Short mmCIF file of C-alpha atoms in Angstrom, two decimals:
data_model
loop_
_atom_site.label_atom_id
_atom_site.label_comp_id
_atom_site.label_asym_id
_atom_site.label_seq_id
_atom_site.Cartn_x
_atom_site.Cartn_y
_atom_site.Cartn_z
CA UNK A 1 -32.82 -42.23 -64.05
CA UNK A 2 -29.45 -42.57 -62.51
CA UNK A 3 -26.40 -40.83 -63.73
CA UNK A 4 -22.67 -41.54 -63.95
CA UNK A 5 -20.21 -39.49 -63.12
CA UNK A 6 -18.09 -38.20 -66.21
CA UNK A 7 -14.87 -39.21 -65.12
CA UNK A 8 -13.98 -42.54 -63.16
CA UNK A 9 -10.53 -42.82 -62.98
CA UNK A 10 -8.24 -43.71 -60.28
CA UNK A 11 -4.66 -43.94 -60.55
CA UNK A 12 -1.62 -45.40 -58.91
CA UNK A 13 1.75 -46.41 -59.28
CA UNK A 14 3.99 -49.55 -60.14
CA UNK A 15 6.17 -52.21 -58.34
CA UNK A 16 8.59 -52.90 -61.28
CA UNK A 17 7.94 -50.06 -63.78
CA UNK A 18 7.34 -46.40 -63.81
CA UNK A 19 3.52 -46.43 -63.41
CA UNK A 20 0.92 -49.15 -62.90
CA UNK A 21 -1.41 -46.70 -64.70
CA UNK A 22 -4.50 -48.32 -62.82
CA UNK A 23 -7.50 -46.88 -64.87
CA UNK A 24 -11.30 -47.44 -64.47
CA UNK A 25 -13.13 -46.31 -67.37
CA UNK A 26 -16.29 -46.22 -69.49
CA UNK A 27 -18.54 -47.03 -66.61
CA UNK A 28 -22.03 -47.79 -67.38
CA UNK A 29 -25.21 -48.65 -65.45
CA UNK A 30 -27.50 -51.56 -66.45
CA UNK A 31 -30.41 -53.17 -64.85
CA UNK A 32 -30.50 -50.15 -62.14
CA UNK A 33 -28.00 -52.20 -59.82
CA UNK A 34 -25.07 -53.36 -62.09
CA UNK A 35 -21.90 -51.22 -62.77
CA UNK A 36 -20.20 -52.12 -65.78
CA UNK A 37 -16.79 -50.74 -66.87
CA UNK A 38 -13.03 -51.59 -67.89
CA UNK A 39 -9.90 -51.94 -65.84
CA UNK A 40 -6.80 -51.73 -66.79
CA UNK A 41 -3.05 -51.87 -64.89
CA UNK A 42 0.34 -52.61 -65.70
CA UNK A 43 2.63 -55.68 -64.04
CA UNK A 44 -0.19 -57.56 -62.70
CA UNK A 45 1.37 -61.05 -61.20
CA UNK A 46 -0.03 -64.33 -59.85
CA UNK A 47 2.94 -67.01 -58.67
CA UNK A 48 0.95 -69.89 -56.87
CA UNK A 49 3.84 -72.42 -57.73
CA UNK A 50 6.89 -69.94 -57.27
CA UNK A 51 8.24 -67.61 -54.28
CA UNK A 52 6.80 -65.69 -52.89
CA UNK A 53 3.56 -67.66 -53.63
CA UNK A 54 1.47 -64.57 -54.09
CA UNK A 55 -0.58 -62.34 -56.27
CA UNK A 56 -1.28 -58.68 -56.74
CA UNK A 57 -5.00 -57.66 -56.76
CA UNK A 58 -7.19 -54.39 -57.10
CA UNK A 59 -9.53 -53.25 -54.41
CA UNK A 60 -12.60 -51.97 -55.66
CA UNK A 61 -15.27 -50.13 -54.07
CA UNK A 62 -18.45 -47.93 -54.87
CA UNK A 63 -19.49 -44.50 -53.78
CA UNK A 64 -22.58 -43.00 -54.63
CA UNK A 65 -23.97 -38.96 -54.50
CA UNK A 66 -27.51 -38.08 -53.95
CA UNK A 67 -28.09 -35.84 -56.69
CA UNK A 68 -30.90 -34.18 -54.32
CA UNK A 69 -28.87 -33.57 -51.26
CA UNK A 70 -25.35 -33.91 -53.05
CA UNK A 71 -24.17 -36.29 -49.99
CA UNK A 72 -21.84 -39.10 -50.80
CA UNK A 73 -22.24 -42.48 -49.12
CA UNK A 74 -20.76 -46.29 -49.49
CA UNK A 75 -22.50 -48.38 -51.79
CA UNK A 76 -22.66 -52.09 -50.67
CA UNK A 77 -22.07 -54.82 -53.27
CA UNK A 78 -23.52 -58.43 -53.21
CA UNK A 79 -21.75 -60.77 -51.08
CA UNK A 80 -22.45 -63.79 -53.86
CA UNK A 81 -19.23 -63.84 -55.96
CA UNK A 82 -21.47 -65.18 -58.67
CA UNK A 83 -23.14 -61.75 -58.98
CA UNK A 84 -19.97 -60.17 -60.23
CA UNK A 85 -18.13 -60.83 -63.56
CA UNK A 86 -14.67 -60.57 -65.05
CA UNK A 87 -13.28 -60.79 -68.59
CA UNK A 88 -10.10 -62.91 -68.80
CA UNK A 89 -7.42 -63.27 -67.19
CA UNK A 90 -9.21 -61.87 -64.01
CA UNK A 91 -11.55 -63.22 -61.41
CA UNK A 92 -13.82 -61.62 -58.82
CA UNK A 93 -13.19 -62.39 -55.19
CA UNK A 94 -15.07 -61.72 -52.05
CA UNK A 95 -13.22 -62.15 -48.81
CA UNK A 96 -16.25 -62.64 -46.68
CA UNK A 97 -15.15 -60.07 -43.97
CA UNK A 98 -18.02 -57.91 -43.87
CA UNK A 99 -21.36 -59.95 -43.52
CA UNK A 100 -22.76 -63.08 -45.25
CA UNK A 101 -25.33 -60.86 -47.01
CA UNK A 102 -23.38 -57.41 -48.20
CA UNK A 103 -19.71 -56.78 -49.15
CA UNK A 104 -18.18 -53.42 -48.82
CA UNK A 105 -16.00 -54.08 -51.86
CA UNK A 106 -14.46 -56.97 -53.89
CA UNK A 107 -11.22 -57.69 -55.27
CA UNK A 108 -10.22 -58.59 -58.72
CA UNK A 109 -6.90 -60.68 -59.62
CA UNK A 110 -5.78 -62.83 -61.83
CA UNK A 111 -7.48 -66.41 -61.97
CA UNK A 112 -4.47 -68.55 -62.85
CA UNK A 113 -0.68 -68.05 -62.76
CA UNK A 114 0.92 -65.14 -64.91
CA UNK A 115 2.74 -61.85 -65.10
CA UNK A 116 2.20 -58.93 -67.30
CA UNK A 117 -0.43 -55.88 -68.06
CA UNK A 118 -4.14 -56.23 -67.51
CA UNK A 119 -5.49 -54.31 -70.79
CA UNK A 120 -9.26 -53.11 -70.82
CA UNK A 121 -10.53 -56.04 -69.08
CA UNK A 122 -14.60 -55.66 -68.54
CA UNK A 123 -15.71 -56.03 -64.85
CA UNK A 124 -19.40 -55.93 -63.60
CA UNK A 125 -20.01 -55.29 -59.89
CA UNK A 126 -23.83 -56.01 -58.65
CA UNK A 127 -25.08 -53.44 -56.10
CA UNK A 128 -27.41 -54.21 -53.34
CA UNK A 129 -29.34 -51.96 -50.94
CA UNK A 130 -30.10 -49.08 -53.55
CA UNK A 131 -33.03 -46.95 -52.64
CA UNK A 132 -35.12 -44.99 -55.23
CA UNK A 133 -33.68 -41.67 -56.08
CA UNK A 134 -31.01 -40.09 -58.71
CA UNK A 135 -27.52 -40.92 -57.87
CA UNK A 136 -23.95 -40.08 -59.44
CA UNK A 137 -21.85 -43.42 -58.93
CA UNK A 138 -18.08 -43.33 -58.62
CA UNK A 139 -15.72 -46.59 -58.49
CA UNK A 140 -12.63 -46.31 -56.58
CA UNK A 141 -9.71 -48.65 -56.73
CA UNK A 142 -6.56 -49.48 -54.74
CA UNK A 143 -3.84 -51.66 -55.82
CA UNK A 144 -3.23 -54.42 -53.26
CA UNK A 145 -0.61 -57.17 -52.72
CA UNK A 146 -1.57 -60.68 -51.40
CA UNK A 147 0.10 -61.54 -48.16
CA UNK A 148 -0.28 -65.50 -47.68
CA UNK A 149 -0.99 -67.39 -44.46
CA UNK A 150 2.15 -68.69 -42.88
CA UNK A 151 4.68 -68.72 -39.92
CA UNK A 152 7.23 -65.86 -39.88
CA UNK A 153 9.59 -64.35 -37.19
CA UNK A 154 9.50 -61.28 -35.20
CA UNK A 155 12.85 -59.27 -34.40
CA UNK A 156 16.11 -59.70 -35.94
CA UNK A 157 18.34 -61.04 -33.07
CA UNK A 158 18.09 -58.00 -30.85
CA UNK A 159 20.01 -55.85 -33.23
CA UNK A 160 17.42 -53.43 -33.91
CA UNK A 161 16.25 -51.15 -30.72
CA UNK A 162 13.63 -52.60 -28.43
CA UNK A 163 12.98 -55.57 -30.91
CA UNK A 164 10.97 -58.61 -30.50
CA UNK A 165 12.89 -61.59 -29.06
CA UNK A 166 12.07 -65.10 -27.79
CA UNK A 167 12.49 -64.61 -24.04
CA UNK A 168 15.67 -63.16 -22.82
CA UNK A 169 17.62 -64.79 -25.60
CA UNK A 170 18.87 -62.82 -28.77
CA UNK A 171 16.87 -64.88 -30.89
CA UNK A 172 13.76 -63.98 -32.94
CA UNK A 173 10.49 -65.27 -31.99
CA UNK A 174 8.49 -67.49 -34.44
CA UNK A 175 4.91 -66.63 -34.83
CA UNK A 176 3.18 -69.96 -35.84
CA UNK A 177 -0.58 -69.23 -35.51
CA UNK A 178 -3.29 -66.62 -34.59
CA UNK A 179 -3.60 -68.35 -31.37
CA UNK A 180 -2.84 -66.07 -28.25
CA UNK A 181 1.07 -65.33 -27.24
CA UNK A 182 2.44 -65.45 -23.66
CA UNK A 183 4.45 -62.62 -23.19
CA UNK A 184 7.58 -62.68 -21.00
CA UNK A 185 11.57 -62.94 -20.73
CA UNK A 186 11.41 -66.79 -20.27
CA UNK A 187 12.09 -69.18 -23.40
CA UNK A 188 9.18 -69.53 -25.65
CA UNK A 189 7.38 -66.39 -24.70
CA UNK A 190 7.53 -63.11 -26.78
CA UNK A 191 9.60 -60.36 -25.14
CA UNK A 192 10.70 -56.76 -25.79
CA UNK A 193 12.83 -54.50 -23.67
CA UNK A 194 10.11 -51.56 -24.03
CA UNK A 195 6.87 -51.20 -24.88
CA UNK A 196 5.21 -54.71 -25.07
CA UNK A 197 2.55 -55.78 -22.99
CA UNK A 198 2.78 -57.68 -19.78
CA UNK A 199 0.54 -60.44 -20.35
CA UNK A 200 -0.81 -62.96 -23.11
CA UNK A 201 -1.56 -61.13 -26.43
CA UNK A 202 -5.22 -62.24 -27.36
CA UNK A 203 -5.79 -64.64 -30.01
CA UNK A 204 -8.19 -62.06 -31.63
CA UNK A 205 -5.57 -59.22 -32.16
CA UNK A 206 -4.08 -59.98 -35.46
CA UNK A 207 -0.56 -61.39 -35.46
CA UNK A 208 0.32 -61.56 -39.16
CA UNK A 209 0.07 -65.38 -39.63
CA UNK A 210 -3.11 -65.12 -41.32
CA UNK A 211 -3.60 -64.07 -44.93
CA UNK A 212 -4.38 -60.60 -45.50
CA UNK A 213 -4.06 -58.19 -48.46
CA UNK A 214 -1.81 -54.97 -48.12
CA UNK A 215 -1.91 -51.77 -49.91
CA UNK A 216 0.97 -51.82 -52.50
CA UNK A 217 1.93 -48.08 -51.83
CA UNK A 218 1.49 -45.71 -49.05
CA UNK A 219 -1.74 -43.53 -49.18
CA UNK A 220 -0.75 -40.97 -52.03
CA UNK A 221 -1.59 -37.30 -51.94
CA UNK A 222 -4.04 -37.93 -54.91
CA UNK A 223 -5.91 -40.74 -53.07
CA UNK A 224 -6.27 -38.62 -49.66
CA UNK A 225 -7.67 -35.46 -51.87
CA UNK A 226 -10.29 -38.09 -53.55
CA UNK A 227 -11.32 -39.17 -50.09
CA UNK A 228 -11.82 -35.82 -48.55
CA UNK A 229 -13.62 -34.40 -51.84
CA UNK A 230 -16.11 -37.34 -51.31
CA UNK A 231 -17.02 -36.52 -47.62
CA UNK A 232 -19.80 -34.10 -46.44
CA UNK A 233 -18.57 -30.74 -45.70
CA UNK A 234 -18.59 -31.36 -42.09
CA UNK A 235 -16.65 -34.31 -42.31
CA UNK A 236 -14.28 -32.81 -44.86
CA UNK A 237 -13.60 -29.82 -42.48
CA UNK A 238 -12.27 -32.41 -40.00
CA UNK A 239 -10.09 -34.03 -42.41
CA UNK A 240 -8.66 -31.54 -44.68
CA UNK A 241 -5.22 -31.53 -44.75
CA UNK A 242 -3.04 -28.52 -45.96
CA UNK A 243 0.36 -28.56 -47.66
CA UNK A 244 2.65 -26.50 -49.81
CA UNK A 245 5.16 -26.98 -52.89
CA UNK A 246 7.99 -26.76 -50.17
CA UNK A 247 6.75 -29.56 -47.82
CA UNK A 248 6.33 -31.78 -51.12
CA UNK A 249 2.80 -32.06 -49.61
CA UNK A 250 1.36 -30.13 -52.56
CA UNK A 251 -2.29 -29.74 -51.75
CA UNK A 252 -4.35 -26.69 -52.53
CA UNK A 253 -8.07 -25.42 -53.14
CA UNK A 254 -11.24 -25.68 -51.36
CA UNK A 255 -13.64 -28.74 -50.74
CA UNK A 256 -15.36 -30.30 -52.94
CA UNK A 257 -12.49 -29.24 -55.42
CA UNK A 258 -9.21 -29.54 -53.27
CA UNK A 259 -6.63 -30.37 -55.57
CA UNK A 260 -3.51 -32.73 -55.21
CA UNK A 261 -0.68 -30.95 -57.12
CA UNK A 262 1.76 -34.08 -56.90
CA UNK A 263 -1.06 -36.60 -56.74
CA UNK A 264 1.59 -39.52 -57.15
CA UNK A 265 3.67 -38.58 -54.05
CA UNK A 266 3.04 -40.22 -50.75
CA UNK A 267 0.79 -38.24 -48.59
CA UNK A 268 2.29 -36.44 -45.26
CA UNK A 269 0.92 -34.70 -42.52
CA UNK A 270 -1.43 -37.69 -41.69
CA UNK A 271 -2.66 -37.64 -38.34
CA UNK A 272 -3.52 -41.20 -36.62
CA UNK A 273 -7.33 -40.04 -36.86
CA UNK A 274 -6.91 -39.00 -40.50
CA UNK A 275 -5.50 -42.34 -41.56
CA UNK A 276 -7.98 -44.46 -39.70
CA UNK A 277 -10.76 -42.09 -41.39
CA UNK A 278 -9.43 -42.83 -44.81
CA UNK A 279 -9.24 -46.82 -44.12
CA UNK A 280 -12.69 -46.90 -42.63
CA UNK A 281 -13.96 -45.00 -45.44
CA UNK A 282 -12.00 -47.45 -47.94
CA UNK A 283 -13.23 -50.67 -46.12
CA UNK A 284 -9.84 -51.48 -45.25
CA UNK A 285 -8.19 -51.11 -41.63
CA UNK A 286 -4.75 -50.43 -39.83
CA UNK A 287 -1.99 -53.28 -39.78
CA UNK A 288 -0.46 -54.29 -36.69
CA UNK A 289 2.99 -53.89 -35.76
CA UNK A 290 3.30 -57.89 -36.13
CA UNK A 291 1.66 -57.69 -39.53
CA UNK A 292 4.17 -54.96 -40.73
CA UNK A 293 7.02 -57.25 -39.85
CA UNK A 294 5.43 -60.25 -41.86
CA UNK A 295 4.59 -58.14 -44.82
CA UNK A 296 8.51 -56.78 -45.01
CA UNK A 297 10.19 -60.09 -43.96
CA UNK A 298 7.98 -62.83 -45.39
CA UNK A 299 8.60 -66.51 -43.93
CA UNK A 300 12.57 -66.42 -44.16
CA UNK A 301 14.91 -66.15 -41.74
CA UNK A 302 15.65 -62.68 -40.23
CA UNK A 303 18.82 -60.55 -41.11
CA UNK A 304 20.40 -58.57 -38.33
CA UNK A 305 19.63 -54.98 -39.22
CA UNK A 306 17.71 -55.63 -42.18
CA UNK A 307 15.45 -53.00 -43.99
CA UNK A 308 12.16 -53.82 -45.75
CA UNK A 309 14.05 -55.02 -49.13
CA UNK A 310 16.06 -57.98 -47.06
CA UNK A 311 19.45 -56.61 -46.32
CA UNK A 312 21.55 -53.84 -44.16
CA UNK A 313 22.65 -52.22 -46.98
CA UNK A 314 20.85 -48.85 -47.99
CA UNK A 315 21.23 -46.05 -50.63
CA UNK A 316 20.21 -42.47 -50.25
CA UNK A 317 17.82 -41.39 -52.84
CA UNK A 318 18.89 -37.76 -53.12
CA UNK A 319 19.55 -36.95 -56.63
CA UNK A 320 15.86 -36.57 -58.24
CA UNK A 321 14.65 -36.83 -62.00
CA UNK A 322 11.45 -35.63 -62.97
CA UNK A 323 10.71 -33.98 -59.84
CA UNK A 324 6.89 -33.81 -59.23
CA UNK A 325 5.71 -35.91 -62.13
CA UNK A 326 4.44 -39.50 -62.43
CA UNK A 327 7.74 -40.65 -63.20
CA UNK A 328 9.55 -38.98 -59.99
CA UNK A 329 12.69 -41.08 -59.42
CA UNK A 330 16.46 -40.78 -58.30
CA UNK A 331 19.27 -41.26 -60.31
CA UNK A 332 21.74 -42.48 -57.61
CA UNK A 333 23.79 -45.72 -58.14
CA UNK A 334 22.57 -48.19 -55.79
CA UNK A 335 25.05 -49.62 -53.91
CA UNK A 336 25.34 -53.73 -54.40
CA UNK A 337 22.88 -55.91 -52.26
CA UNK A 338 21.33 -52.74 -51.38
CA UNK A 339 17.82 -50.59 -51.61
CA UNK A 340 17.36 -47.10 -52.79
CA UNK A 341 15.49 -45.26 -49.98
CA UNK A 342 14.44 -41.89 -49.19
CA UNK A 343 15.84 -41.06 -45.71
CA UNK A 344 18.18 -38.98 -43.50
CA UNK A 345 16.33 -35.30 -44.64
CA UNK A 346 18.50 -35.12 -47.54
CA UNK A 347 18.45 -32.59 -50.27
CA UNK A 348 15.22 -34.21 -51.13
CA UNK A 349 13.30 -32.77 -47.68
CA UNK A 350 9.96 -34.63 -48.02
CA UNK A 351 8.14 -37.39 -49.43
CA UNK A 352 8.58 -38.76 -52.88
CA UNK A 353 6.42 -40.67 -55.46
CA UNK A 354 5.00 -43.87 -54.30
CA UNK A 355 7.01 -46.83 -55.72
CA UNK A 356 9.66 -44.17 -56.79
CA UNK A 357 12.86 -46.54 -56.51
CA UNK A 358 11.19 -49.10 -59.03
CA UNK A 359 12.68 -48.77 -62.66
CA UNK A 360 12.77 -51.13 -65.56
CA UNK A 361 15.02 -54.12 -64.80
CA UNK A 362 15.38 -53.36 -60.99
CA UNK A 363 15.46 -56.24 -58.56
CA UNK A 364 13.45 -56.52 -55.37
CA UNK A 365 16.67 -54.78 -53.40
CA UNK A 366 17.24 -52.05 -55.74
CA UNK A 367 13.18 -51.18 -55.73
CA UNK A 368 12.97 -51.27 -52.11
CA UNK A 369 10.50 -53.72 -51.93
CA UNK A 370 9.36 -56.26 -49.18
CA UNK A 371 9.50 -59.92 -49.67
CA UNK A 372 5.99 -60.01 -51.16
CA UNK A 373 6.24 -56.94 -53.39
CA UNK A 374 5.00 -54.22 -51.19
CA UNK A 375 6.69 -50.85 -51.75
CA UNK A 376 8.19 -48.23 -49.64
CA UNK A 377 7.85 -50.08 -46.34
CA UNK A 378 11.35 -48.56 -45.11
CA UNK A 379 11.75 -44.84 -45.54
CA UNK A 380 9.81 -42.20 -47.48
CA UNK A 381 7.00 -41.56 -44.87
CA UNK A 382 6.54 -43.47 -41.59
CA UNK A 383 4.08 -46.25 -41.32
CA UNK A 384 1.49 -46.03 -38.64
CA UNK A 385 0.39 -49.16 -37.05
CA UNK A 386 -1.38 -50.71 -34.16
CA UNK A 387 0.69 -51.18 -31.17
CA UNK A 388 0.73 -54.56 -29.10
CA UNK A 389 0.65 -52.30 -25.82
CA UNK A 390 -1.73 -49.59 -24.30
CA UNK A 391 -5.04 -49.27 -26.27
CA UNK A 392 -3.29 -51.18 -29.20
CA UNK A 393 -3.80 -54.56 -27.31
CA UNK A 394 -7.53 -54.56 -27.63
CA UNK A 395 -7.90 -54.16 -31.40
CA UNK A 396 -9.72 -57.23 -33.23
CA UNK A 397 -8.71 -56.30 -36.84
CA UNK A 398 -12.44 -55.43 -38.03
CA UNK A 399 -12.48 -53.98 -41.55
CA UNK A 400 -13.94 -50.61 -42.09
CA UNK A 401 -17.46 -50.22 -43.36
CA UNK A 402 -17.19 -47.54 -45.86
CA UNK A 403 -18.70 -45.06 -43.69
CA UNK A 404 -17.58 -42.36 -41.25
CA UNK A 405 -18.86 -40.52 -38.30
CA UNK A 406 -21.53 -37.67 -38.77
CA UNK A 407 -22.14 -34.69 -36.69
CA UNK A 408 -22.09 -33.82 -33.91
CA UNK A 409 -18.28 -35.31 -33.91
CA UNK A 410 -17.88 -35.63 -37.97
CA UNK A 411 -15.20 -37.10 -39.76
CA UNK A 412 -13.96 -39.82 -37.86
CA UNK A 413 -13.54 -43.61 -38.13
CA UNK A 414 -16.34 -45.47 -36.06
CA UNK A 415 -14.67 -49.16 -35.84
CA UNK A 416 -15.36 -50.30 -32.14
CA UNK A 417 -11.99 -51.85 -31.62
CA UNK A 418 -9.72 -49.38 -33.53
CA UNK A 419 -7.55 -47.64 -31.11
CA UNK A 420 -8.61 -43.92 -30.41
CA UNK A 421 -10.00 -42.89 -33.89
CA UNK A 422 -11.12 -39.88 -32.55
CA UNK A 423 -7.69 -38.78 -31.49
CA UNK A 424 -7.13 -35.22 -31.42
CA UNK A 425 -4.33 -33.66 -33.69
CA UNK A 426 -1.96 -33.14 -30.87
CA UNK A 427 0.57 -35.07 -28.84
CA UNK A 428 -0.14 -37.75 -26.63
CA UNK A 429 -3.89 -38.24 -28.01
CA UNK A 430 -3.50 -41.49 -29.87
CA UNK A 431 -2.61 -44.55 -27.32
CA UNK A 432 -2.21 -47.69 -29.29
CA UNK A 433 -0.33 -46.21 -32.36
CA UNK A 434 3.07 -46.34 -33.31
CA UNK A 435 5.66 -45.78 -36.11
CA UNK A 436 7.56 -48.15 -37.98
CA UNK A 437 9.83 -48.06 -41.01
CA UNK A 438 11.08 -44.67 -40.63
CA UNK A 439 10.84 -41.71 -43.11
CA UNK A 440 12.97 -39.21 -45.23
CA UNK A 441 13.33 -37.36 -42.02
CA UNK A 442 15.04 -40.13 -40.06
CA UNK A 443 18.57 -41.96 -40.04
CA UNK A 444 19.07 -45.51 -41.51
CA UNK A 445 18.58 -47.24 -38.11
CA UNK A 446 14.94 -46.07 -37.80
CA UNK A 447 14.44 -47.66 -41.37
CA UNK A 448 14.92 -51.27 -39.97
CA UNK A 449 12.15 -53.61 -40.09
CA UNK A 450 12.44 -54.48 -36.37
CA UNK A 451 13.25 -51.24 -34.97
CA UNK A 452 10.75 -50.21 -32.27
CA UNK A 453 12.21 -47.10 -30.88
CA UNK A 454 9.20 -44.91 -31.95
CA UNK A 455 7.13 -47.37 -30.09
CA UNK A 456 8.28 -45.47 -27.03
CA UNK A 457 9.22 -42.19 -28.42
CA UNK A 458 6.11 -40.25 -30.01
CA UNK A 459 4.37 -43.58 -29.91
CA UNK A 460 0.94 -41.87 -28.78
CA UNK A 461 1.20 -38.75 -30.77
CA UNK A 462 -1.57 -37.96 -32.87
CA UNK A 463 0.05 -34.87 -34.52
CA UNK A 464 0.01 -34.06 -38.38
CA UNK A 465 3.52 -34.22 -39.39
CA UNK A 466 5.15 -34.12 -42.75
CA UNK A 467 7.27 -37.43 -42.28
CA UNK A 468 4.17 -39.40 -41.40
CA UNK A 469 1.69 -41.44 -43.72
CA UNK A 470 0.57 -44.84 -43.71
CA UNK A 471 -1.48 -47.50 -45.66
CA UNK A 472 -4.03 -49.98 -44.85
CA UNK A 473 -4.66 -53.95 -44.93
CA UNK A 474 -7.82 -56.18 -45.10
#
C-alpha cells in the first residue's frame, strides 16, 4: 500500500491582492496511479479577448519518496491531456515540451475568459512509469503567467547602458520570429555596444517571440527550502544556502527539516548553479535576456528608461508594514505614474515579500507588475538570465527533467545546453549568465528593463550574494 504525506500544501503570493494562498489539499491516491486533490488560489484570470490577451496558471508536478530508502525522485505524468481531469472552471494543459510519452508536469488554468478566485476545485493527475513499492507522494505547485507568442522590441532607444538597438541607430530592434538574428552595427541587424555576440544568434536560442509561461514571482525562501528538503542528502549538501534574520534571507535548521522563517520573501544568496538546480528539479528552465525584455515590456513601443511597470518613474519601498509576515508591504505613497520598488539599499536592506507592492486597488504601475502581470522584475533581487554572449549563445531552451545530478558530483542541473550548471560558487565561473532588473542593493538606473550593465560587470559570477535571486520559465 502506498502512503501519502500528511501535509501537501504549497503557498505562493498574489499579483493584485495580499496573498494568492495557493493551496493543494486533501490528496488521495486511487487506482494506484491517480492523485486527486483540491486546488485553490486567488485572483485567477483569463483574458483572451482583452489586452494583455493572456492568463495565469499553476504548474503542477509530483515527487515521490521511497519508504524503504527515503530517497526522493520525480514522478512522470501522462502526456495525454485526457488522462487528467479538473472541475469547473479549470482545464488541464499539457505543453508537449517533454516527450510524446510522458509529461514532467501539467498546467491547470481557466478554460474560458474570467477573473476571480479559484476555490477548492478538484484536480486528478494520472501518474505513469511507477514501479512496485511503497511511496510517499507530494504535489507541488508554482504560479505561472502566460506570455503569448508575438513580436516585441529589444532596447529602449539607447538610453539604458549597453542596451540593444537596431544597428548603429538609436532605435529599438524588433524581434518578429524565433528565426536566426543577424548581429552587426548596420541597419536591420541587432547591435549592442558591449557583451553581444559577433555573429548570428542561432534559431534555437530562445528569443522571446514564442509563447512561454513565466513564474509570477521570484523563487521564494519557502520554495527553495522545500526543494532542498526534497533532495538526497548529498544533493542537499551542495545546494544548502544559509542566511540570517539580519540579511532578510532567514533560513535555519538542518536537512531534511531546514526551515524558511520568512517563507514568503524572495530568495537571496542564489548562485547560478543553485538557481539552475532548482529549475531543473521543477522541470522549468532559465529565461534568456531576450525573454526578460519581452516579459516586461510586452508588444508595445518601448519607453525610454522604463522599468518593468512601463514608466521611468519609481518610488522607493522603504517604510515597511507587517515586516516578516505573509502580508509584508510598504506604506510609501507611490508617485503618480510610477511603481513601488525595493531598491537603493534603503532602510530595508534585503529582499522583501514576493509581490509586496500589490495591494487592493493598485494599478499595474503601482504594483510594479510587467505588461503581462509578472511581479518584481525590477528591484527586490536580481534576475539571473542566459546571456546572448559567450557560453549562453549555445543555449537551446530545453526544460528541466525533474532530476538533478547524483554522486560523484551531486546537486547540479544536468541539461545539455544550459550554460555552466556545475559552476562553482565563486567569481568568473558562470560564463553565459548575466543579471537583469536590479535589486534592493542597486540604484534606479540598474532597474531598467533594457539596462545591460551587469551583462559586463559581474556577468559571469557564480557567487552567492544576498541581492541575487531568480525565477524560471517553461
